[in-house]
């Protein structure tokens, strides 16, 4: 099909030309002199994106799932008790990962479309008087439902309960798109991948380990080899790796960090908030339901749209793919066929969102779903025109900031 493919799934996201060009180079010697400078720029940029002064970056070839595994085997002993909340497919799989690695997981089933309730965290941890829970697992942005949990409130609940459990957070579809505050929320380990807000192809797990978690990795007995972060930390501090790193991805990552720095983290978060708001206005104009129940928990990176009863969401996706060259995200797990997901994260601007919405309303209509054609695009367009009038509503590329905003400068509202 001529023209470009619209990849509007919630990750992998579109890789900007600038990043592709940065990776289009001869493979360097990964034990040669080029590496330390590259690794140092990447790790210092990532710590700014995680908003941490104390956390250390660990990179593994792999994906977010590998990051989960690393977060667990480096901080927990087999048979440790773990508290987890099933609010979607990824939070369920994070819990499943811990279970398969021999943890005893209390997985609390909650309605999909809601976030992790801080009150429940408080209740469970307060009741755990002998502090048997070793960790709490939370997915910051549940990509399967389009819900962002309030990690800051979870941390406050843990502190209010006086519980020492570690806080392991999946930031796979939030990092670099939605405000994520590693230090302020006293996160012990955060896990991300390269293929979402960091705008790279899939291929690396990006882990941030806090001081408590790093210390714990020397004490725990969980079996690990590839995902043992101790040799990785030791080598990365010198600018190298104990394994063969994805060197070309590192050049891409450096470029991505520079791009995020030019826009400024606050600008990146504001852009994602604006684009997401435009998408939600379109969904409402179609008369369809957003799966996320509470506006406080709306995700700024992905919107799960509920299709009317009797409609197969996958049929809508198939039409979009085959007739319009537009990829939308599938409903996962128990949401299969019930929702489709619009990804609005990474390198994305207003016109791309409008084209996505145009394609989505066309596909809905072609698949026989009665929506007022043009209503979604119009609602979104009107909103973007209003938002564009204020400087905060400017598109990326206008800002001339040279470095990733320091954490103290980044103070957008936590959803
Ligand atoms: N966690 C979340 C929130 C995700 O969205 C995903 C994948 O989309 C994962 C974990 C799994 O990551 P990966 O597919 O990179 O292994």
PDB file of C-alpha atoms and ligand atoms in Angstrom, residues 10 63-66 68 90 139 141-143 170 172-173 195-196, ligand 1:
ATOM      1  CA  UNK A  10       0.566   1.317  22.353  1.00  0.00           C
ATOM      2  CA  UNK A  63      12.318  -6.434  26.618  1.00  0.00           C
ATOM      3  CA  UNK A  64      10.137  -5.279  29.485  1.00  0.00           C
ATOM      4  CA  UNK A  65       9.422  -8.880  30.478  1.00  0.00           C
ATOM      5  CA  UNK A  66      13.129  -9.449  31.098  1.00  0.00           C
ATOM      6  CA  UNK A  68      10.337  -7.818  35.395  1.00  0.00           C
ATOM      7  CA  UNK A  90       0.315  -6.777  32.246  1.00  0.00           C
ATOM      8  CA  UNK A 139       2.148  -1.404  36.990  1.00  0.00           C
ATOM      9  CA  UNK A 141       0.421   2.516  33.345  1.00  0.00           C
ATOM     10  CA  UNK A 142      -1.612  -0.591  32.552  1.00  0.00           C
ATOM     11  CA  UNK A 143      -1.340  -0.729  28.779  1.00  0.00           C
ATOM     12  CA  UNK A 170       6.495  -1.440  35.884  1.00  0.00           C
ATOM     13  CA  UNK A 172       7.064   0.150  30.593  1.00  0.00           C
ATOM     14  CA  UNK A 173       4.392   2.313  28.947  1.00  0.00           C
ATOM     15  CA  UNK A 195      10.000   0.511  22.370  1.00  0.00           C
ATOM     16  CA  UNK A 196       7.480   2.909  23.900  1.00  0.00           C
TER      17      UNK A 196
HETATM   18  N1  LIG B   1       4.385  -4.071  31.015  1.00  0.00           N
HETATM   19  C1  LIG B   1       3.610  -3.270  30.284  1.00  0.00           C
HETATM   20  C2  LIG B   1       2.825  -2.199  30.977  1.00  0.00           C
HETATM   21  C3  LIG B   1       3.536  -3.423  28.902  1.00  0.00           C
HETATM   22  O1  LIG B   1       2.772  -2.628  28.171  1.00  0.00           O
HETATM   23  C4  LIG B   1       4.289  -4.453  28.289  1.00  0.00           C
HETATM   24  C5  LIG B   1       4.233  -4.666  26.841  1.00  0.00           C
HETATM   25  O2  LIG B   1       3.532  -4.030  26.119  1.00  0.00           O
HETATM   26  C6  LIG B   1       5.072  -5.267  29.096  1.00  0.00           C
HETATM   27  C7  LIG B   1       5.113  -5.041  30.456  1.00  0.00           C
HETATM   28  C8  LIG B   1       5.874  -6.379  28.541  1.00  0.00           C
HETATM   29  O3  LIG B   1       6.955  -5.813  27.931  1.00  0.00           O
HETATM   30  P1  LIG B   1       7.657  -6.507  26.667  1.00  0.00           P
HETATM   31  O4  LIG B   1       6.591  -6.807  25.689  1.00  0.00           O
HETATM   32  O5  LIG B   1       8.601  -5.416  26.231  1.00  0.00           O
HETATM   33  O6  LIG B   1       8.346  -7.704  27.167  1.00  0.00           O
END
